[in-house]
Amino acid sequence: MASTNPTPSTDNAAEREAFYDAIDPEHMRALWSVLDDLVTPQPASRCQPWLWRFDAVRTRLEQAGKLISAEEAVRRVLILENPGLRGRASITTSLYAGIQSVLPGEVAPSHRHTQSALRFVLDAAPGAFTRVDGEKTEMHTGDFVITPNWHFHDHGNDGDQPVYWLDGLDIPLVQFLDASFAEKGSETQQRDARPAGDSLARYGANMLPVDYRPGSGASPIFNYPYARSREALEIMRRRDEWDPCHGLKMRYVNPADGGWAIPTIGTTLQLLPAGFVTETYRSTDATVFVPVEGRGRSRIGEQWFEWGPRDLFVCPSWAPIVHEPAEDAVLFAYSDRPVQEALSLWRESRGVPDRG
Ligand code: 1HN
């Protein structure tokens, strides 16, 4: 090809630059000048590994609680913004994370939107609740609660202690697709249309209504209580079979079709026994980890992060990660894996060399 190419391949750099400048106002760009940045041999993410300490976030949320009520704020949340993605309300390229507080007596008003949400409860006392589609559920520490897209939801706290939880949403993904719709509820708080616990009993007791057909893709269960998930991990560990990269790692499912609980956000709960050192692992789904129990440290790329309960850290796409729990540890995690799987993009690699 080179011999038939009439244009010289060197010494016209200034001409080329002039050409790029000339086509710029005409809204054109030369592919060859940007190709290497567009089609990289491996993921080249701006997302950086980072860790947030829960105590530090809680201190700031206490200050925020004196500045604004949950009702006025609509949601009193501090966004955890990835240092490589500043100004984009993103913890990974496709996902959002925030920590929300609801003080005793406060309400966070009813609304709905096309973004899907998960709550992972970090610190709750009796009385904290969320309501999804007219079904109220108490929020206990460690509970995993979902708000499928376009479902009305409101939160409240009838107890005497503040409640704190992690919000994980697919906001950057929906923004990328320009598919955001939202509306307020007709009333601040939804009426209780169904008994508390109905969805878990109906869909989460290894039975389904006989003629049930899966609907939107999201799980019909709104609350996956920590007590149940934790007990399951404790019974499963007796087999003493550990995945070298994951320890014992389970995914939260939609019981009607075996898919992920939320179509756009994959969620897992993982037990790592004290002293276990995981083999190096990497995958294309940048992942947010929340230690629920135990202390330890994780290496992401070259950086070590020490963690304890309720801290939160993020591992970018394709960054090698190793966990070293000092105590029995339970980690909650979420990522965009279901989206990547649906598009045949998801990849993982186990036991890669340290600098692979
Ligand atoms: C939202 O609806 C909640 O319902 C939390 O608690 C965080 C961030 C952006 C957009 C909607 C909630 C949110 C949110």
Short mmCIF file of C-alpha atoms and ligand atoms in Angstrom, two decimals:
data_model
loop_
_atom_site.label_atom_id
_atom_site.label_comp_id
_atom_site.label_asym_id
_atom_site.label_seq_id
_atom_site.Cartn_x
_atom_site.Cartn_y
_atom_site.Cartn_z
CA MET A 1 0.00 0.00 0.00
CA ALA A 2 2.77 2.40 0.92
CA SER A 3 4.21 2.35 -2.60
CA THR A 4 0.88 3.38 -4.14
CA ASN A 5 0.30 6.14 -1.61
CA PRO A 6 0.94 9.42 -3.42
CA THR A 7 1.16 11.54 -0.25
CA PRO A 8 4.49 11.79 1.48
CA SER A 9 4.48 10.12 4.88
CA THR A 10 6.97 12.47 6.51
CA ASP A 11 8.08 16.11 6.54
CA ASN A 12 4.62 17.53 5.97
CA ALA A 13 3.74 17.82 9.66
CA ALA A 14 2.96 21.51 9.36
CA GLU A 15 0.68 20.89 6.38
CA ARG A 16 -1.14 18.19 8.28
CA GLU A 17 -1.67 20.45 11.28
CA ALA A 18 -3.00 23.15 8.95
CA PHE A 19 -5.35 20.60 7.44
CA TYR A 20 -6.66 19.55 10.88
CA ASP A 21 -7.21 23.22 11.73
CA ALA A 22 -9.01 23.77 8.42
CA ILE A 23 -11.48 20.95 8.87
CA ASP A 24 -12.08 21.70 12.57
CA PRO A 25 -14.60 24.55 11.94
CA GLU A 26 -16.37 22.24 9.50
CA HIS A 27 -16.87 19.75 12.35
CA MET A 28 -14.63 17.08 10.93
CA ARG A 29 -11.70 15.29 12.47
CA ALA A 30 -9.05 13.08 10.89
CA LEU A 31 -9.52 9.59 12.28
CA TRP A 32 -5.84 8.71 11.91
CA SER A 33 -4.91 11.54 14.27
CA VAL A 34 -7.02 10.11 17.12
CA LEU A 35 -7.33 6.42 16.29
CA ASP A 36 -4.91 5.21 18.96
CA ASP A 37 -6.90 6.98 21.69
CA LEU A 38 -10.22 5.63 20.41
CA VAL A 39 -9.35 1.98 19.93
CA THR A 40 -6.94 1.05 22.70
CA PRO A 41 -5.37 -2.41 22.93
CA GLN A 42 -6.63 -2.58 26.54
CA PRO A 43 -9.06 -0.51 28.60
CA ALA A 44 -7.51 2.91 29.26
CA SER A 45 -9.81 4.38 31.88
CA ARG A 46 -9.70 7.79 33.51
CA CYS A 47 -11.26 6.13 36.55
CA GLN A 48 -8.72 5.90 39.40
CA PRO A 49 -8.51 3.56 42.35
CA TRP A 50 -9.67 5.38 45.47
CA LEU A 51 -10.97 4.78 48.99
CA TRP A 52 -13.38 6.83 51.09
CA ARG A 53 -13.51 6.40 54.88
CA PHE A 54 -17.04 6.11 56.20
CA ASP A 55 -16.21 8.14 59.32
CA ALA A 56 -15.05 11.07 57.19
CA VAL A 57 -18.16 10.96 55.00
CA ARG A 58 -20.43 10.68 58.06
CA THR A 59 -18.79 13.75 59.62
CA ARG A 60 -19.55 15.74 56.46
CA LEU A 61 -23.10 14.41 56.32
CA GLU A 62 -23.62 15.50 59.94
CA GLN A 63 -22.56 18.99 58.89
CA ALA A 64 -24.88 18.82 55.86
CA GLY A 65 -27.72 17.76 58.19
CA LYS A 66 -27.44 21.13 59.93
CA LEU A 67 -27.54 22.99 56.62
CA ILE A 68 -30.46 21.38 54.82
CA SER A 69 -33.33 18.99 55.54
CA ALA A 70 -33.82 15.79 53.56
CA GLU A 71 -37.11 17.16 52.25
CA GLU A 72 -35.62 20.42 51.00
CA ALA A 73 -32.62 18.63 49.50
CA VAL A 74 -34.99 15.98 48.04
CA ARG A 75 -32.11 13.60 48.74
CA ARG A 76 -29.41 14.68 51.22
CA VAL A 77 -26.52 12.86 49.62
CA LEU A 78 -22.80 13.40 49.30
CA ILE A 79 -21.67 12.11 45.91
CA LEU A 80 -18.46 10.07 45.95
CA GLU A 81 -16.73 11.41 42.90
CA ASN A 82 -13.83 9.53 41.37
CA PRO A 83 -10.72 11.77 41.34
CA GLY A 84 -10.18 10.86 37.68
CA LEU A 85 -13.77 11.80 36.76
CA ARG A 86 -14.24 15.10 38.57
CA GLY A 87 -17.40 17.04 37.81
CA ARG A 88 -19.13 14.02 36.35
CA ALA A 89 -20.89 12.65 39.47
CA SER A 90 -19.33 9.30 38.69
CA ILE A 91 -17.46 6.76 40.78
CA THR A 92 -16.75 4.69 37.68
CA THR A 93 -17.24 5.68 34.06
CA SER A 94 -20.76 4.22 34.02
CA LEU A 95 -21.90 4.28 37.66
CA TYR A 96 -22.65 6.69 40.47
CA ALA A 97 -22.17 6.36 44.22
CA GLY A 98 -23.38 8.57 47.05
CA ILE A 99 -23.91 8.32 50.79
CA GLN A 100 -27.35 9.41 51.98
CA SER A 101 -28.54 10.29 55.47
CA VAL A 102 -32.07 10.52 56.80
CA LEU A 103 -32.40 11.97 60.30
CA PRO A 104 -35.11 10.96 62.77
CA GLY A 105 -38.47 12.30 61.63
CA GLU A 106 -37.26 13.30 58.16
CA VAL A 107 -38.81 12.26 54.88
CA ALA A 108 -37.21 12.06 51.42
CA PRO A 109 -40.14 12.73 49.07
CA SER A 110 -41.61 10.33 46.55
CA HIS A 111 -40.36 10.44 42.97
CA ARG A 112 -39.41 8.16 40.12
CA HIS A 113 -36.86 8.19 37.32
CA THR A 114 -35.45 6.00 34.59
CA GLN A 115 -32.20 5.55 36.52
CA SER A 116 -32.10 2.31 38.52
CA ALA A 117 -30.91 2.49 42.12
CA LEU A 118 -29.54 0.22 44.78
CA ARG A 119 -29.25 1.02 48.48
CA PHE A 120 -26.75 -0.76 50.63
CA VAL A 121 -27.50 0.08 54.26
CA LEU A 122 -24.37 1.16 56.13
CA ASP A 123 -25.76 2.09 59.53
CA ALA A 124 -29.38 1.85 60.58
CA ALA A 125 -31.42 1.63 63.75
CA PRO A 126 -35.05 0.49 63.94
CA GLY A 127 -37.45 2.85 62.20
CA ALA A 128 -35.51 3.61 59.00
CA PHE A 129 -37.49 2.65 55.95
CA THR A 130 -37.87 3.00 52.21
CA ARG A 131 -41.01 2.48 50.18
CA VAL A 132 -41.02 1.19 46.61
CA ASP A 133 -44.24 1.04 44.61
CA GLY A 134 -46.31 1.38 47.76
CA GLU A 135 -44.46 -1.34 49.68
CA LYS A 136 -42.61 -0.26 52.79
CA THR A 137 -39.49 -2.07 53.90
CA GLU A 138 -37.46 -1.53 57.06
CA MET A 139 -33.79 -0.90 56.37
CA HIS A 140 -31.35 -2.83 58.53
CA THR A 141 -27.58 -2.57 58.41
CA GLY A 142 -26.29 -4.67 55.49
CA ASP A 143 -29.64 -4.91 53.71
CA PHE A 144 -29.51 -4.61 49.93
CA VAL A 145 -32.56 -2.73 48.66
CA ILE A 146 -33.39 -2.05 45.03
CA THR A 147 -35.41 0.63 43.30
CA PRO A 148 -36.07 -0.59 39.75
CA ASN A 149 -36.31 2.11 37.12
CA TRP A 150 -39.54 4.12 36.87
CA HIS A 151 -40.82 2.87 40.26
CA PHE A 152 -41.94 5.49 42.76
CA HIS A 153 -39.85 5.55 45.93
CA ASP A 154 -39.63 7.58 49.13
CA HIS A 155 -37.63 7.20 52.31
CA GLY A 156 -38.21 8.03 55.97
CA ASN A 157 -36.98 7.50 59.47
CA ASP A 158 -39.41 6.87 62.35
CA GLY A 159 -36.56 5.91 64.70
CA ASP A 160 -34.36 7.99 66.97
CA GLN A 161 -30.99 7.54 65.20
CA PRO A 162 -29.80 8.83 61.81
CA VAL A 163 -29.67 6.23 59.05
CA TYR A 164 -26.86 6.13 56.49
CA TRP A 165 -26.79 4.14 53.31
CA LEU A 166 -24.92 3.88 50.02
CA ASP A 167 -26.83 4.79 46.87
CA GLY A 168 -25.55 3.15 43.68
CA LEU A 169 -27.19 4.30 40.46
CA ASP A 170 -26.59 3.96 36.72
CA ILE A 171 -26.74 7.75 36.30
CA PRO A 172 -23.68 8.16 34.01
CA LEU A 173 -24.88 5.29 31.83
CA VAL A 174 -28.37 6.75 31.44
CA GLN A 175 -26.83 10.17 30.81
CA PHE A 176 -24.58 8.70 28.11
CA LEU A 177 -27.66 7.21 26.44
CA ASP A 178 -29.69 10.44 26.85
CA ALA A 179 -32.54 8.43 28.34
CA SER A 180 -33.30 10.33 31.55
CA PHE A 181 -36.91 10.93 32.58
CA ALA A 182 -38.08 11.84 36.08
CA GLU A 183 -41.21 12.98 37.86
CA LYS A 184 -42.37 13.83 41.36
CA GLY A 185 -44.97 11.78 43.19
CA SER A 186 -48.41 13.32 43.63
CA GLU A 187 -47.90 13.11 47.40
CA THR A 188 -44.74 13.51 49.48
CA GLN A 189 -45.05 9.99 50.82
CA GLN A 190 -46.67 7.11 49.00
CA ARG A 191 -49.58 5.35 50.61
CA ASP A 192 -48.90 1.83 51.81
CA ALA A 193 -50.54 -0.13 49.01
CA ARG A 194 -49.12 -3.52 49.93
CA PRO A 195 -48.14 -5.14 53.24
CA ALA A 196 -44.53 -4.81 54.39
CA GLY A 197 -42.53 -7.89 53.40
CA ASP A 198 -44.92 -8.85 50.59
CA SER A 199 -42.33 -8.93 47.79
CA LEU A 200 -39.85 -11.03 49.75
CA ALA A 201 -42.53 -13.54 50.76
CA ARG A 202 -44.05 -13.71 47.29
CA TYR A 203 -40.85 -13.95 45.25
CA GLY A 204 -38.07 -14.69 47.70
CA ALA A 205 -39.16 -17.90 49.43
CA ASN A 206 -38.12 -20.32 46.67
CA MET A 207 -41.61 -20.05 45.22
CA LEU A 208 -43.24 -17.83 42.63
CA PRO A 209 -46.89 -17.08 41.96
CA VAL A 210 -47.90 -19.93 39.66
CA ASP A 211 -48.58 -17.78 36.62
CA TYR A 212 -45.84 -15.21 37.24
CA ARG A 213 -43.94 -14.07 34.18
CA PRO A 214 -40.80 -11.96 34.55
CA GLY A 215 -41.45 -8.34 33.65
CA SER A 216 -39.04 -5.45 33.31
CA GLY A 217 -35.90 -7.44 34.05
CA ALA A 218 -35.50 -6.05 37.56
CA SER A 219 -36.07 -8.35 40.49
CA PRO A 220 -39.56 -8.24 42.02
CA ILE A 221 -37.87 -8.43 45.47
CA PHE A 222 -37.14 -4.99 46.94
CA ASN A 223 -35.16 -5.95 50.03
CA TYR A 224 -32.55 -8.70 50.28
CA PRO A 225 -32.04 -8.77 54.07
CA TYR A 226 -28.47 -9.05 55.28
CA ALA A 227 -29.42 -11.55 57.98
CA ARG A 228 -30.42 -14.08 55.31
CA SER A 229 -27.49 -13.49 52.97
CA ARG A 230 -24.99 -13.57 55.84
CA GLU A 231 -26.41 -16.79 57.24
CA ALA A 232 -26.15 -18.37 53.79
CA LEU A 233 -22.46 -17.43 53.54
CA GLU A 234 -21.82 -18.87 57.00
CA ILE A 235 -23.41 -22.21 56.09
CA MET A 236 -21.67 -22.38 52.69
CA ARG A 237 -18.23 -21.75 54.19
CA ARG A 238 -18.40 -25.11 55.98
CA ARG A 239 -17.54 -26.82 52.69
CA ASP A 240 -14.23 -25.01 52.84
CA GLU A 241 -14.11 -24.56 49.06
CA TRP A 242 -12.71 -21.22 48.10
CA ASP A 243 -12.34 -19.56 44.73
CA PRO A 244 -8.68 -18.44 44.56
CA CYS A 245 -9.66 -14.96 43.34
CA HIS A 246 -12.97 -14.45 45.14
CA GLY A 247 -13.12 -16.59 48.27
CA LEU A 248 -16.84 -17.28 48.44
CA LYS A 249 -18.68 -14.85 46.19
CA MET A 250 -22.40 -14.85 45.49
CA ARG A 251 -24.46 -12.62 43.23
CA TYR A 252 -27.84 -11.15 44.09
CA VAL A 253 -30.38 -12.49 41.60
CA ASN A 254 -33.79 -11.89 40.18
CA PRO A 255 -35.41 -15.16 41.34
CA ALA A 256 -37.78 -15.18 38.40
CA ASP A 257 -35.15 -15.52 35.69
CA GLY A 258 -31.82 -16.05 37.44
CA GLY A 259 -30.52 -12.76 36.05
CA TRP A 260 -28.98 -9.95 38.05
CA ALA A 261 -31.26 -8.19 40.55
CA ILE A 262 -30.92 -4.93 38.58
CA PRO A 263 -30.51 -5.15 34.78
CA THR A 264 -27.82 -2.45 34.64
CA ILE A 265 -26.00 -3.01 37.95
CA GLY A 266 -24.49 -6.31 39.07
CA THR A 267 -24.30 -6.81 42.83
CA THR A 268 -22.45 -9.39 44.90
CA LEU A 269 -21.72 -10.39 48.48
CA GLN A 270 -18.44 -12.10 49.23
CA LEU A 271 -16.87 -13.81 52.22
CA LEU A 272 -13.09 -13.79 52.60
CA PRO A 273 -11.82 -15.74 55.60
CA ALA A 274 -9.13 -14.28 57.87
CA GLY A 275 -5.65 -14.70 56.39
CA PHE A 276 -6.88 -15.59 52.87
CA VAL A 277 -4.84 -13.89 50.16
CA THR A 278 -6.66 -13.72 46.85
CA GLU A 279 -4.94 -14.36 43.56
CA THR A 280 -4.62 -11.38 41.27
CA TYR A 281 -7.81 -10.75 39.36
CA ARG A 282 -9.00 -8.25 36.85
CA SER A 283 -12.14 -7.69 34.87
CA THR A 284 -13.55 -5.07 32.54
CA ASP A 285 -16.28 -4.04 34.98
CA ALA A 286 -14.92 -1.31 37.25
CA THR A 287 -16.14 -2.31 40.70
CA VAL A 288 -17.18 -0.50 43.88
CA PHE A 289 -16.45 -2.49 47.06
CA VAL A 290 -18.00 -1.92 50.47
CA PRO A 291 -16.56 -3.92 53.38
CA VAL A 292 -19.44 -4.81 55.69
CA GLU A 293 -17.54 -6.78 58.32
CA GLY A 294 -13.87 -7.25 59.03
CA ARG A 295 -10.67 -5.39 58.30
CA GLY A 296 -8.06 -5.93 55.68
CA ARG A 297 -6.27 -4.40 52.75
CA SER A 298 -6.49 -4.58 48.98
CA ARG A 299 -3.95 -3.78 46.32
CA ILE A 300 -5.30 -2.15 43.17
CA GLY A 301 -2.60 -1.74 40.56
CA GLU A 302 0.37 -0.59 42.63
CA GLN A 303 -1.58 1.02 45.45
CA TRP A 304 -2.57 -0.53 48.77
CA PHE A 305 -5.82 0.48 50.47
CA GLU A 306 -6.54 -0.45 54.09
CA TRP A 307 -10.19 -0.88 54.86
CA GLY A 308 -12.65 -1.54 57.65
CA PRO A 309 -16.42 -1.80 57.91
CA ARG A 310 -18.41 0.73 55.82
CA ASP A 311 -15.38 2.18 54.04
CA LEU A 312 -15.79 2.19 50.28
CA PHE A 313 -13.23 1.69 47.52
CA VAL A 314 -13.28 1.52 43.75
CA CYS A 315 -11.27 -0.64 41.35
CA PRO A 316 -11.11 0.63 37.73
CA SER A 317 -11.70 -1.53 34.67
CA TRP A 318 -8.88 -4.02 34.06
CA ALA A 319 -6.85 -2.91 37.10
CA PRO A 320 -5.33 -5.93 38.86
CA ILE A 321 -6.75 -6.39 42.36
CA VAL A 322 -5.74 -8.51 45.34
CA HIS A 323 -7.54 -8.73 48.70
CA GLU A 324 -5.87 -9.56 52.01
CA PRO A 325 -8.41 -9.76 54.83
CA ALA A 326 -6.84 -9.62 58.30
CA GLU A 327 -10.12 -10.86 59.80
CA ASP A 328 -13.10 -12.73 58.38
CA ALA A 329 -14.41 -10.14 55.97
CA VAL A 330 -17.64 -9.64 54.06
CA LEU A 331 -17.59 -7.36 51.03
CA PHE A 332 -20.55 -6.01 49.12
CA ALA A 333 -19.75 -4.92 45.56
CA TYR A 334 -21.43 -3.50 42.48
CA SER A 335 -20.46 -2.90 38.85
CA ASP A 336 -21.88 -2.59 35.34
CA ARG A 337 -21.15 -6.25 34.56
CA PRO A 338 -24.74 -7.07 33.42
CA VAL A 339 -24.52 -4.36 30.75
CA GLN A 340 -21.15 -5.56 29.51
CA GLU A 341 -22.34 -9.17 29.48
CA ALA A 342 -25.46 -8.27 27.52
CA LEU A 343 -23.25 -6.58 24.93
CA SER A 344 -20.64 -9.38 24.83
CA LEU A 345 -17.99 -7.01 26.16
CA TRP A 346 -17.26 -8.42 29.60
CA ARG A 347 -13.87 -10.05 30.15
CA GLU A 348 -11.97 -11.29 33.15
CA SER A 349 -8.45 -12.53 33.73
CA ARG A 350 -7.25 -14.58 36.67
CA GLY A 351 -3.78 -14.77 38.12
CA VAL A 352 -2.35 -12.11 35.84
CA PRO A 353 1.25 -11.12 36.57
CA ASP A 354 1.65 -8.17 38.91
CA ARG A 355 2.46 -5.80 36.11
CA GLY A 356 0.35 -7.49 33.43
C1 1HN B 1 -32.32 9.19 44.06
O1 1HN B 1 -33.58 9.08 43.65
C2 1HN B 1 -31.95 8.74 45.30
O2 1HN B 1 -34.08 7.89 45.78
C3 1HN B 1 -30.64 8.84 45.70
O3 1HN B 1 -32.68 7.96 47.36
C4 1HN B 1 -29.69 9.41 44.91
C5 1HN B 1 -29.10 10.49 42.86
C6 1HN B 1 -29.46 11.01 41.64
C7 1HN B 1 -30.75 10.90 41.19
C8 1HN B 1 -31.70 10.29 41.96
C9 1HN B 1 -32.98 8.15 46.21
C10 1HN B 1 -30.04 9.90 43.66
C11 1HN B 1 -31.37 9.79 43.23
#
